[in-house]
Structure formats: structure tokens, C-alpha cells
Amino acid sequence: SLGWYPSSSRVKETAKAATLTMVDDPGESLMAILTVNPSMDIKTTALETELASNAPSDRKIDFARKALKIGIDRVSTDPATRAAVIRLRTTATVGLTALKDSSPDTVPLYAEVIKMDRKNDQTLDETLKTYVALGVNGSDPAAEYLAARLTEYNEFERSKANTPRDKSLIRQIVTSMGLSKNAKVKSALDAAQFIDYDANIIRLIKETLPKVPDQGQ
């Protein structure tokens, strides 16, 4: 239905709703669309439909993880396609966050997304959402990644190399550390309070430290 009908006909909305009532888990059919259909927008719609279905959480997580991998592997120089790819990845990341995915297997995918950050407005929202997902994931690899990133920004701040954009990412990293409740972030977070960050970041660090257990607890 996505290929032909105008939005005014409401056929698209009706068809999408039908997939949610025909079967509890339309994942098998939707997976074929996700992997075979060349349109990034239709891939995203397939993902949204699976996430909205009555499928078990583990099936939704697996679907979203595959969608995220497809979005990472797809390279395009065309602005419209690049924006559609970002939308697919972001939808997958937000879905995994909502499902409270805590698998260590997802962390390398998040790291790849952050590596693709272009230090511009187009990728800022995606990168912030990926750091949120890492905090919710909370696994040891997620915590180790967050700790490594904050340590890197700590070093940049020593030479005042962090930009205002960087500082928005630092605030999210610190918040995600609190979400993780993983002791592996403690050392980097503790060190950050002695870096010459601005008052707002220092306040956030101090508020977050009590939320994180010490190693061995």
C-alpha cells in the first residue's frame, strides 16, 4: 500500500493497522521487507510495524537489532537517502531503548553509530539517542564504552578542546552513566569531577556519582 496510495485515502494507515491484527507477530513477513525492499523509508515502516505489534519483546529486539545493522551497513552520498538511513537507525535505537535491551551484542552496533557522527546538527540527535541507549543497556561493554568516551573528553577538556556540541554529548554520557548503574563507569566519572568543566557539568557529575555503585558492590 505504501507504493501507490495517497495519504488522503487512508489506505496506508488501514493497511498498517491490519498487519497488527492479522497475527500477533508479523515479523516473518516484515523481515522479508526489511531485508529485500530497497526503500529505506519502507524498511523503517516495516520496523515501526513490528515494534507496534504484539510480538514478544525478544523478537522485537532481534528485529530492531537487524534493522540497526542494515542502517549501519548502508552507505550513501545522496542527502535524501542519507537522511532516510539515519531515520532507520534512530527508529531502531529508540525501539531498543524502549524495550530495555541489555544485550552486550548490541553495544558494538551503538559504537559504530557514534563513530558515524559527523559533528553536525543532522547527526547530533542520533548520537544523543545512542548514548541514551547505551545507558539503558547498562551491560559491562556498554559501561566500558561510556567510561572510555568520558575519559577521552576529560583529556580534551584539559586543553579546552571541547566544543559546545561536545559538552552536550558529555552531559548525555554522564546521564547515561547514571542510567547504567554499572560500577565500571565509576572511575572515569570520579576523575571527571576534578576536570575544569563548567559548573553545570560538574553539578551533573556530582549528582550522578551516588547513583553508581563502587566496584565490588
Short mmCIF file of C-alpha atoms in Angstrom, two decimals:
data_model
loop_
_atom_site.label_atom_id
_atom_site.label_comp_id
_atom_site.label_asym_id
_atom_site.label_seq_id
_atom_site.Cartn_x
_atom_site.Cartn_y
_atom_site.Cartn_z
CA SER A 1 0.00 0.00 0.00
CA LEU A 2 2.91 2.38 0.60
CA GLY A 3 3.84 2.39 -3.05
CA TRP A 4 0.64 3.69 -4.63
CA TYR A 5 -2.00 5.25 -2.41
CA PRO A 6 -2.10 8.95 -1.49
CA SER A 7 -2.22 9.80 2.21
CA SER A 8 -5.69 11.31 1.77
CA SER A 9 -7.13 7.84 1.04
CA ARG A 10 -6.10 6.47 4.46
CA VAL A 11 -5.38 3.13 2.76
CA LYS A 12 -1.82 3.24 4.10
CA GLU A 13 -2.96 3.68 7.69
CA THR A 14 -5.61 0.97 7.33
CA ALA A 15 -3.15 -1.49 5.82
CA LYS A 16 -0.60 -0.82 8.56
CA ALA A 17 -3.25 -1.34 11.25
CA ALA A 18 -4.32 -4.59 9.59
CA THR A 19 -0.85 -6.09 9.98
CA LEU A 20 -1.18 -5.63 13.74
CA THR A 21 -4.48 -7.51 13.98
CA MET A 22 -3.98 -10.31 11.45
CA VAL A 23 -1.29 -12.05 13.52
CA ASP A 24 0.39 -11.30 16.85
CA ASP A 25 3.84 -11.33 15.29
CA PRO A 26 4.02 -10.27 11.62
CA GLY A 27 7.80 -10.38 11.92
CA GLU A 28 8.49 -13.06 9.32
CA SER A 29 6.76 -11.14 6.54
CA LEU A 30 8.13 -7.82 7.76
CA MET A 31 11.66 -9.23 7.92
CA ALA A 32 11.43 -10.05 4.22
CA ILE A 33 10.51 -6.41 3.58
CA LEU A 34 13.29 -5.15 5.84
CA THR A 35 15.97 -7.20 4.12
CA VAL A 36 14.79 -7.16 0.50
CA ASN A 37 12.92 -3.92 -0.20
CA PRO A 38 15.40 -1.28 -1.45
CA SER A 39 13.49 1.69 0.01
CA MET A 40 14.86 2.91 3.34
CA ASP A 41 11.50 4.52 4.16
CA ILE A 42 9.68 1.22 3.66
CA LYS A 43 12.30 -0.59 5.76
CA THR A 44 11.60 1.92 8.53
CA THR A 45 7.85 1.38 8.21
CA ALA A 46 8.40 -2.39 8.49
CA LEU A 47 10.43 -1.80 11.67
CA GLU A 48 7.79 0.54 13.14
CA THR A 49 5.09 -2.03 12.41
CA GLU A 50 6.99 -4.84 14.12
CA LEU A 51 7.69 -2.63 17.16
CA ALA A 52 3.98 -1.78 17.40
CA SER A 53 2.87 -5.42 17.07
CA ASN A 54 2.08 -7.95 19.81
CA ALA A 55 5.28 -9.84 19.12
CA PRO A 56 7.32 -10.93 22.16
CA SER A 57 9.94 -8.41 23.28
CA ASP A 58 12.85 -10.66 22.35
CA ARG A 59 11.57 -10.92 18.76
CA LYS A 60 11.16 -7.15 18.55
CA ILE A 61 14.68 -6.65 19.91
CA ASP A 62 16.12 -9.05 17.35
CA PHE A 63 14.23 -7.28 14.56
CA ALA A 64 15.39 -3.83 15.69
CA ARG A 65 18.98 -5.01 16.02
CA LYS A 66 18.91 -6.32 12.44
CA ALA A 67 17.42 -3.02 11.25
CA LEU A 68 20.18 -1.10 13.02
CA LYS A 69 22.83 -3.27 11.35
CA ILE A 70 21.24 -2.65 7.93
CA GLY A 71 21.28 1.09 8.62
CA ILE A 72 24.95 0.96 9.57
CA ASP A 73 25.95 -1.05 6.51
CA ARG A 74 24.11 1.21 4.07
CA VAL A 75 26.40 3.93 2.72
CA SER A 76 25.03 6.78 0.61
CA THR A 77 26.22 10.18 -0.56
CA ASP A 78 22.71 11.24 -1.59
CA PRO A 79 21.33 13.62 1.09
CA ALA A 80 17.77 12.27 0.97
CA THR A 81 18.88 8.65 1.25
CA ARG A 82 21.36 9.53 3.99
CA ALA A 83 18.55 11.17 5.99
CA ALA A 84 16.35 8.09 5.47
CA VAL A 85 19.17 5.82 6.69
CA ILE A 86 19.58 7.94 9.82
CA ARG A 87 15.82 7.67 10.42
CA LEU A 88 16.00 3.86 10.18
CA ARG A 89 18.91 3.71 12.62
CA THR A 90 17.29 6.14 15.04
CA THR A 91 13.99 4.26 14.98
CA ALA A 92 15.85 1.04 15.74
CA THR A 93 17.84 2.64 18.56
CA VAL A 94 14.76 4.24 20.16
CA GLY A 95 12.95 0.92 19.85
CA LEU A 96 15.76 -0.97 21.57
CA THR A 97 15.81 1.65 24.32
CA ALA A 98 12.05 1.37 24.88
CA LEU A 99 12.37 -2.42 25.03
CA LYS A 100 15.19 -2.04 27.60
CA ASP A 101 17.56 -4.16 25.54
CA SER A 102 20.54 -5.06 27.75
CA SER A 103 22.41 -7.40 25.43
CA PRO A 104 26.17 -6.87 25.12
CA ASP A 105 25.78 -7.85 21.45
CA THR A 106 24.08 -4.52 20.70
CA VAL A 107 26.92 -2.39 22.07
CA PRO A 108 29.27 -2.72 19.04
CA LEU A 109 26.41 -1.50 16.84
CA TYR A 110 25.91 1.55 19.04
CA ALA A 111 29.66 2.20 18.89
CA GLU A 112 29.52 2.09 15.08
CA VAL A 113 26.67 4.62 15.03
CA ILE A 114 28.58 7.02 17.27
CA LYS A 115 31.64 6.58 15.07
CA MET A 116 29.50 7.79 12.15
CA ASP A 117 28.75 11.10 13.91
CA ARG A 118 29.59 13.97 11.57
CA LYS A 119 29.74 16.70 14.23
CA ASN A 120 26.75 18.47 12.68
CA ASP A 121 23.10 19.08 13.53
CA GLN A 122 21.91 16.21 11.34
CA THR A 123 23.73 13.57 13.38
CA LEU A 124 23.57 15.17 16.85
CA ASP A 125 20.12 13.84 17.74
CA GLU A 126 21.03 10.32 16.61
CA THR A 127 24.25 10.35 18.63
CA LEU A 128 22.47 11.61 21.76
CA LYS A 129 19.81 8.90 21.43
CA THR A 130 22.55 6.28 21.01
CA TYR A 131 24.20 7.38 24.26
CA VAL A 132 20.78 7.10 25.96
CA ALA A 133 20.51 3.55 24.61
CA LEU A 134 23.95 2.69 25.99
CA GLY A 135 22.90 3.86 29.44
CA VAL A 136 19.69 1.83 29.34
CA ASN A 137 21.62 -1.17 28.04
CA GLY A 138 23.85 -0.99 31.12
CA SER A 139 25.89 -4.10 30.27
CA ASP A 140 29.60 -4.22 31.10
CA PRO A 141 30.60 -3.47 27.47
CA ALA A 142 28.19 -0.50 27.44
CA ALA A 143 29.61 0.83 30.71
CA GLU A 144 33.18 0.35 29.50
CA TYR A 145 32.37 2.22 26.30
CA LEU A 146 30.79 5.14 28.19
CA ALA A 147 33.77 5.27 30.54
CA ALA A 148 36.21 5.34 27.63
CA ARG A 149 34.33 8.14 25.91
CA LEU A 150 34.16 10.30 29.04
CA THR A 151 37.87 9.71 29.69
CA GLU A 152 38.57 10.91 26.16
CA TYR A 153 36.50 14.06 26.67
CA ASN A 154 38.21 14.59 30.03
CA GLU A 155 41.54 14.74 28.23
CA PHE A 156 40.17 17.12 25.60
CA GLU A 157 38.88 19.43 28.34
CA ARG A 158 42.36 19.70 29.86
CA SER A 159 43.36 21.61 26.73
CA LYS A 160 39.93 23.28 26.36
CA ALA A 161 39.34 21.41 23.10
CA ASN A 162 35.69 20.52 23.77
CA THR A 163 33.13 22.49 21.76
CA PRO A 164 29.62 23.43 22.98
CA ARG A 165 28.36 20.48 20.93
CA ASP A 166 30.86 18.19 22.67
CA LYS A 167 29.61 19.42 26.02
CA SER A 168 26.03 18.44 25.14
CA LEU A 169 27.35 14.94 24.44
CA ILE A 170 29.32 14.94 27.70
CA ARG A 171 26.16 15.77 29.64
CA GLN A 172 24.36 12.87 27.99
CA ILE A 173 27.27 10.49 28.63
CA VAL A 174 27.22 11.39 32.32
CA THR A 175 23.44 10.97 32.47
CA SER A 176 23.76 7.60 30.72
CA MET A 177 26.35 6.53 33.25
CA GLY A 178 23.77 7.13 35.95
CA LEU A 179 21.20 5.15 33.98
CA SER A 180 23.60 2.23 33.63
CA LYS A 181 24.06 1.81 37.39
CA ASN A 182 27.19 -0.09 36.45
CA ALA A 183 30.29 0.17 38.64
CA LYS A 184 32.56 0.13 35.59
CA VAL A 185 31.78 3.80 34.92
CA LYS A 186 32.75 4.90 38.43
CA SER A 187 36.45 5.58 37.88
CA ALA A 188 36.00 7.79 34.81
CA LEU A 189 33.08 9.59 36.41
CA ASP A 190 35.03 10.18 39.60
CA ALA A 191 38.00 11.57 37.65
CA ALA A 192 35.72 13.91 35.70
CA GLN A 193 34.76 15.89 38.81
CA PHE A 194 38.36 17.15 39.03
CA ILE A 195 38.41 18.36 35.42
CA ASP A 196 37.81 22.06 34.81
CA TYR A 197 34.36 21.61 33.29
CA ASP A 198 31.72 24.32 33.56
CA ALA A 199 29.56 24.41 36.68
CA ASN A 200 26.57 22.69 35.09
CA ILE A 201 28.59 19.64 34.05
CA ILE A 202 30.34 19.43 37.42
CA ARG A 203 26.97 19.60 39.18
CA LEU A 204 25.63 16.80 36.98
CA ILE A 205 28.69 14.66 37.67
CA LYS A 206 28.33 15.11 41.43
CA GLU A 207 24.61 14.31 41.25
CA THR A 208 25.31 11.17 39.21
CA LEU A 209 28.15 9.70 41.30
CA PRO A 210 25.89 8.47 44.16
CA LYS A 211 23.73 6.60 41.61
CA VAL A 212 26.66 4.42 40.56
CA PRO A 213 27.84 1.58 42.83
CA ASP A 214 31.50 1.17 43.73
CA GLN A 215 33.48 -1.67 42.19
CA GLY A 216 32.80 -4.92 44.00
CA GLN A 217 29.37 -3.94 45.27
#
